[in-house]
mmCIF file of C-alpha atoms in Angstrom:
data_model
loop_
_atom_site.group_PDB
_atom_site.id
_atom_site.type_symbol
_atom_site.label_atom_id
_atom_site.label_comp_id
_atom_site.label_asym_id
_atom_site.label_seq_id
_atom_site.Cartn_x
_atom_site.Cartn_y
_atom_site.Cartn_z
ATOM 1 C CA UNK A 1463 -0.066 0.043 0.106
ATOM 2 C CA UNK A 1464 2.567 2.886 0.740
ATOM 3 C CA UNK A 1465 3.958 2.847 -2.646
ATOM 4 C CA UNK A 1466 4.561 5.463 -5.317
ATOM 5 C CA UNK A 1467 2.206 5.901 -8.311
ATOM 6 C CA UNK A 1468 3.135 3.354 -10.887
ATOM 7 C CA UNK A 1469 1.471 4.832 -14.055
ATOM 8 C CA UNK A 1470 -1.382 6.291 -15.518
ATOM 9 C CA UNK A 1471 -2.276 9.885 -16.565
ATOM 10 C CA UNK A 1472 -1.841 12.553 -13.845
ATOM 11 C CA UNK A 1473 -4.895 14.869 -13.348
ATOM 12 C CA UNK A 1474 -3.694 17.104 -10.388
ATOM 13 C CA UNK A 1475 -0.819 17.210 -7.994
ATOM 14 C CA UNK A 1476 -0.253 19.075 -4.566
ATOM 15 C CA UNK A 1477 3.059 20.535 -4.937
ATOM 16 C CA UNK A 1478 2.552 22.439 -1.645
ATOM 17 C CA UNK A 1479 2.200 19.312 0.378
ATOM 18 C CA UNK A 1480 6.031 18.244 -0.035
ATOM 19 C CA UNK A 1481 6.968 21.974 0.940
ATOM 20 C CA UNK A 1482 4.781 22.248 3.950
ATOM 21 C CA UNK A 1483 4.790 18.451 5.372
ATOM 22 C CA UNK A 1484 7.298 15.617 5.689
ATOM 23 C CA UNK A 1485 5.582 12.762 3.916
ATOM 24 C CA UNK A 1486 5.886 9.517 5.733
ATOM 25 C CA UNK A 1487 3.854 7.032 4.212
ATOM 26 C CA UNK A 1488 2.045 7.177 0.761
ATOM 27 C CA UNK A 1489 -1.467 5.438 0.335
ATOM 28 C CA UNK A 1490 -3.333 4.806 -2.913
ATOM 29 C CA UNK A 1491 -7.211 5.133 -2.542
ATOM 30 C CA UNK A 1492 -10.272 5.147 -4.863
ATOM 31 C CA UNK A 1493 -12.525 7.834 -4.709
ATOM 32 C CA UNK A 1494 -16.451 7.838 -4.890
ATOM 33 C CA UNK A 1495 -17.519 10.050 -7.720
ATOM 34 C CA UNK A 1496 -20.614 10.553 -9.763
ATOM 35 C CA UNK A 1497 -20.977 10.375 -13.542
ATOM 36 C CA UNK A 1498 -20.117 14.156 -14.769
ATOM 37 C CA UNK A 1499 -17.375 14.486 -12.211
ATOM 38 C CA UNK A 1500 -15.511 11.613 -14.063
ATOM 39 C CA UNK A 1501 -15.938 13.405 -17.296
ATOM 40 C CA UNK A 1502 -14.466 16.735 -15.938
ATOM 41 C CA UNK A 1503 -11.452 14.760 -14.400
ATOM 42 C CA UNK A 1504 -10.954 13.185 -17.953
ATOM 43 C CA UNK A 1505 -10.489 16.854 -19.221
ATOM 44 C CA UNK A 1506 -8.266 17.627 -16.380
ATOM 45 C CA UNK A 1507 -10.361 19.985 -14.532
ATOM 46 C CA UNK A 1508 -9.307 19.356 -11.002
ATOM 47 C CA UNK A 1509 -7.560 21.149 -7.933
ATOM 48 C CA UNK A 1510 -6.354 19.701 -4.675
ATOM 49 C CA UNK A 1511 -4.290 22.683 -3.706
ATOM 50 C CA UNK A 1512 -6.662 23.679 -0.691
ATOM 51 C CA UNK A 1513 -7.883 20.156 0.012
ATOM 52 C CA UNK A 1514 -7.348 18.201 3.105
ATOM 53 C CA UNK A 1515 -8.447 14.589 4.457
ATOM 54 C CA UNK A 1516 -10.211 13.643 7.601
ATOM 55 C CA UNK A 1517 -11.547 10.335 9.072
ATOM 56 C CA UNK A 1518 -15.102 10.752 9.896
ATOM 57 C CA UNK A 1519 -17.260 7.667 11.277
ATOM 58 C CA UNK A 1520 -14.509 5.083 10.048
ATOM 59 C CA UNK A 1521 -14.705 6.614 6.681
ATOM 60 C CA UNK A 1522 -11.942 8.599 4.972
ATOM 61 C CA UNK A 1523 -13.334 11.737 3.377
ATOM 62 C CA UNK A 1524 -11.553 14.508 1.185
ATOM 63 C CA UNK A 1525 -12.688 17.953 1.672
ATOM 64 C CA UNK A 1526 -11.957 21.085 -0.736
ATOM 65 C CA UNK A 1527 -11.272 18.950 -3.690
ATOM 66 C CA UNK A 1528 -12.510 21.270 -6.457
ATOM 67 C CA UNK A 1529 -13.904 19.426 -9.515
ATOM 68 C CA UNK A 1530 -15.126 21.862 -12.152
ATOM 69 C CA UNK A 1531 -18.662 21.268 -13.396
ATOM 70 C CA UNK A 1532 -18.858 19.523 -16.749
ATOM 71 C CA UNK A 1533 -19.809 21.981 -19.543
ATOM 72 C CA UNK A 1534 -22.540 19.571 -20.989
ATOM 73 C CA UNK A 1535 -23.710 18.209 -17.794
ATOM 74 C CA UNK A 1536 -26.612 20.761 -17.113
ATOM 75 C CA UNK A 1537 -28.642 19.450 -14.240
ATOM 76 C CA UNK A 1538 -26.503 16.483 -13.432
ATOM 77 C CA UNK A 1539 -23.595 18.496 -12.169
ATOM 78 C CA UNK A 1540 -22.851 18.166 -8.658
ATOM 79 C CA UNK A 1541 -21.459 20.761 -6.299
ATOM 80 C CA UNK A 1542 -17.737 21.291 -7.218
ATOM 81 C CA UNK A 1543 -16.642 21.294 -3.661
ATOM 82 C CA UNK A 1544 -18.796 18.592 -2.021
ATOM 83 C CA UNK A 1545 -16.934 16.368 0.344
ATOM 84 C CA UNK A 1546 -15.843 12.931 -1.316
ATOM 85 C CA UNK A 1547 -15.541 9.558 -0.043
ATOM 86 C CA UNK A 1548 -12.152 7.887 -0.316
ATOM 87 C CA UNK A 1549 -12.177 4.022 -0.686
ATOM 88 C CA UNK A 1550 -9.623 2.189 1.690
ATOM 89 C CA UNK A 1551 -9.639 -1.119 3.490
ATOM 90 C CA UNK A 1552 -10.874 -0.875 7.161
ATOM 91 C CA UNK A 1553 -7.546 -2.023 8.426
ATOM 92 C CA UNK A 1554 -5.669 0.743 6.791
ATOM 93 C CA UNK A 1555 -8.207 3.100 7.970
ATOM 94 C CA UNK A 1556 -7.857 1.865 11.483
ATOM 95 C CA UNK A 1557 -3.920 2.032 11.304
ATOM 96 C CA UNK A 1558 -4.061 5.638 10.153
ATOM 97 C CA UNK A 1559 -6.578 6.559 13.008
ATOM 98 C CA UNK A 1560 -4.115 5.215 15.508
ATOM 99 C CA UNK A 1561 -1.237 7.125 14.047
ATOM 100 C CA UNK A 1562 -3.091 10.474 13.535
ATOM 101 C CA UNK A 1563 -4.266 10.082 17.307
ATOM 102 C CA UNK A 1564 -1.074 9.066 18.802
ATOM 103 C CA UNK A 1565 1.637 10.747 16.961
ATOM 104 C CA UNK A 1566 0.158 14.098 15.708
ATOM 105 C CA UNK A 1567 0.241 13.308 12.147
ATOM 106 C CA UNK A 1568 -2.139 14.483 9.589
ATOM 107 C CA UNK A 1569 -3.564 13.339 6.078
ATOM 108 C CA UNK A 1570 -2.541 15.154 3.010
ATOM 109 C CA UNK A 1571 -3.869 14.547 -0.586
ATOM 110 C CA UNK A 1572 -0.709 14.410 -3.014
ATOM 111 C CA UNK A 1573 -1.971 13.401 -6.503
ATOM 112 C CA UNK A 1574 -5.113 12.536 -8.357
ATOM 113 C CA UNK A 1575 -4.546 10.379 -11.487
ATOM 114 C CA UNK A 1576 -6.122 7.767 -13.555
ATOM 115 C CA UNK A 1577 -4.976 4.049 -13.373
ATOM 116 C CA UNK A 1578 -6.450 1.487 -15.599
ATOM 117 C CA UNK A 1579 -9.582 3.575 -16.113
ATOM 118 C CA UNK A 1580 -10.287 4.346 -12.508
ATOM 119 C CA UNK A 1581 -9.614 7.539 -10.673
ATOM 120 C CA UNK A 1582 -7.199 7.098 -7.785
ATOM 121 C CA UNK A 1583 -5.990 9.703 -5.086
ATOM 122 C CA UNK A 1584 -2.764 9.345 -3.417
ATOM 123 C CA UNK A 1585 -2.683 10.509 0.152
ATOM 124 C CA UNK A 1586 0.255 10.741 2.482
ATOM 125 C CA UNK A 1587 0.495 10.246 6.378
ATOM 126 C CA UNK A 1588 2.391 13.528 7.014
ATOM 127 C CA UNK A 1589 3.942 15.493 9.579
ATOM 128 C CA UNK A 1590 4.010 19.250 9.442
ATOM 129 C CA UNK A 1591 7.303 21.127 8.870
ATOM 130 C CA UNK A 1592 8.609 24.141 11.033
ATOM 131 C CA UNK A 1593 9.658 27.087 9.370
ATOM 132 C CA UNK A 1594 13.492 26.471 9.735
ATOM 133 C CA UNK A 1595 12.723 22.920 7.908
ATOM 134 C CA UNK A 1596 11.264 24.918 5.049
ATOM 135 C CA UNK A 1597 14.314 27.238 5.039
ATOM 136 C CA UNK A 1598 16.640 24.137 5.021
ATOM 137 C CA UNK A 1599 15.002 22.549 2.128
ATOM 138 C CA UNK A 1600 14.939 25.890 0.064
ATOM 139 C CA UNK A 1601 18.761 26.253 0.851
ATOM 140 C CA UNK A 1602 19.513 22.646 -0.255
ATOM 141 C CA UNK A 1603 17.380 23.141 -3.656
ATOM 142 C CA UNK A 1604 19.417 26.405 -4.156
ATOM 143 C CA UNK A 1605 22.672 24.638 -3.660
ATOM 144 C CA UNK A 1606 21.768 21.791 -5.795
ATOM 145 C CA UNK A 1607 20.524 24.322 -8.739
ATOM 146 C CA UNK A 1608 23.916 26.284 -8.100
ATOM 147 C CA UNK A 1609 25.905 23.062 -8.663
ATOM 148 C CA UNK A 1610 23.897 22.036 -11.757
ATOM 149 C CA UNK A 1611 24.664 25.334 -13.323
ATOM 150 C CA UNK A 1612 28.359 25.281 -12.438
ATOM 151 C CA UNK A 1613 28.351 21.661 -14.050
ATOM 152 C CA UNK A 1614 26.720 22.972 -17.122
ATOM 153 C CA UNK A 1615 29.238 26.052 -17.572
ATOM 154 C CA UNK A 1616 32.266 23.662 -17.183
ATOM 155 C CA UNK A 1617 30.748 21.318 -19.513
ATOM 156 C CA UNK A 1618 30.657 23.879 -22.405
#
């Protein structure tokens, strides 16, 4: 279960998640959608930038995931920001609940993608970064970029 995405078409990714959190474990979940929502996702109209995941009544639910209404869907379109149920095994949900309660972790959506014709959401068990952690990451990125620039200049 805690694996990286193996393939398929990427619909949306949450770049801010890697900046704001230490991602400990990754989980792949199915998502409960209605007809026109899937058509909008096929067109790539989805955003998970402001979304978050909670466990309510032993169900994993994603809030704030914006799926734009399908243009030709008229009355069948649903609310773009409605909470959507994520599909996971009961034992995985219980494991996540225990870790969230004990260790102060949170659940963050990382990616939405198609896998074999099905829509999948990758969520991560994450721990929040402090400001100095973010500064260290930015400094490392700058050093790596500078080293690549030096290498490119010497290579010419």
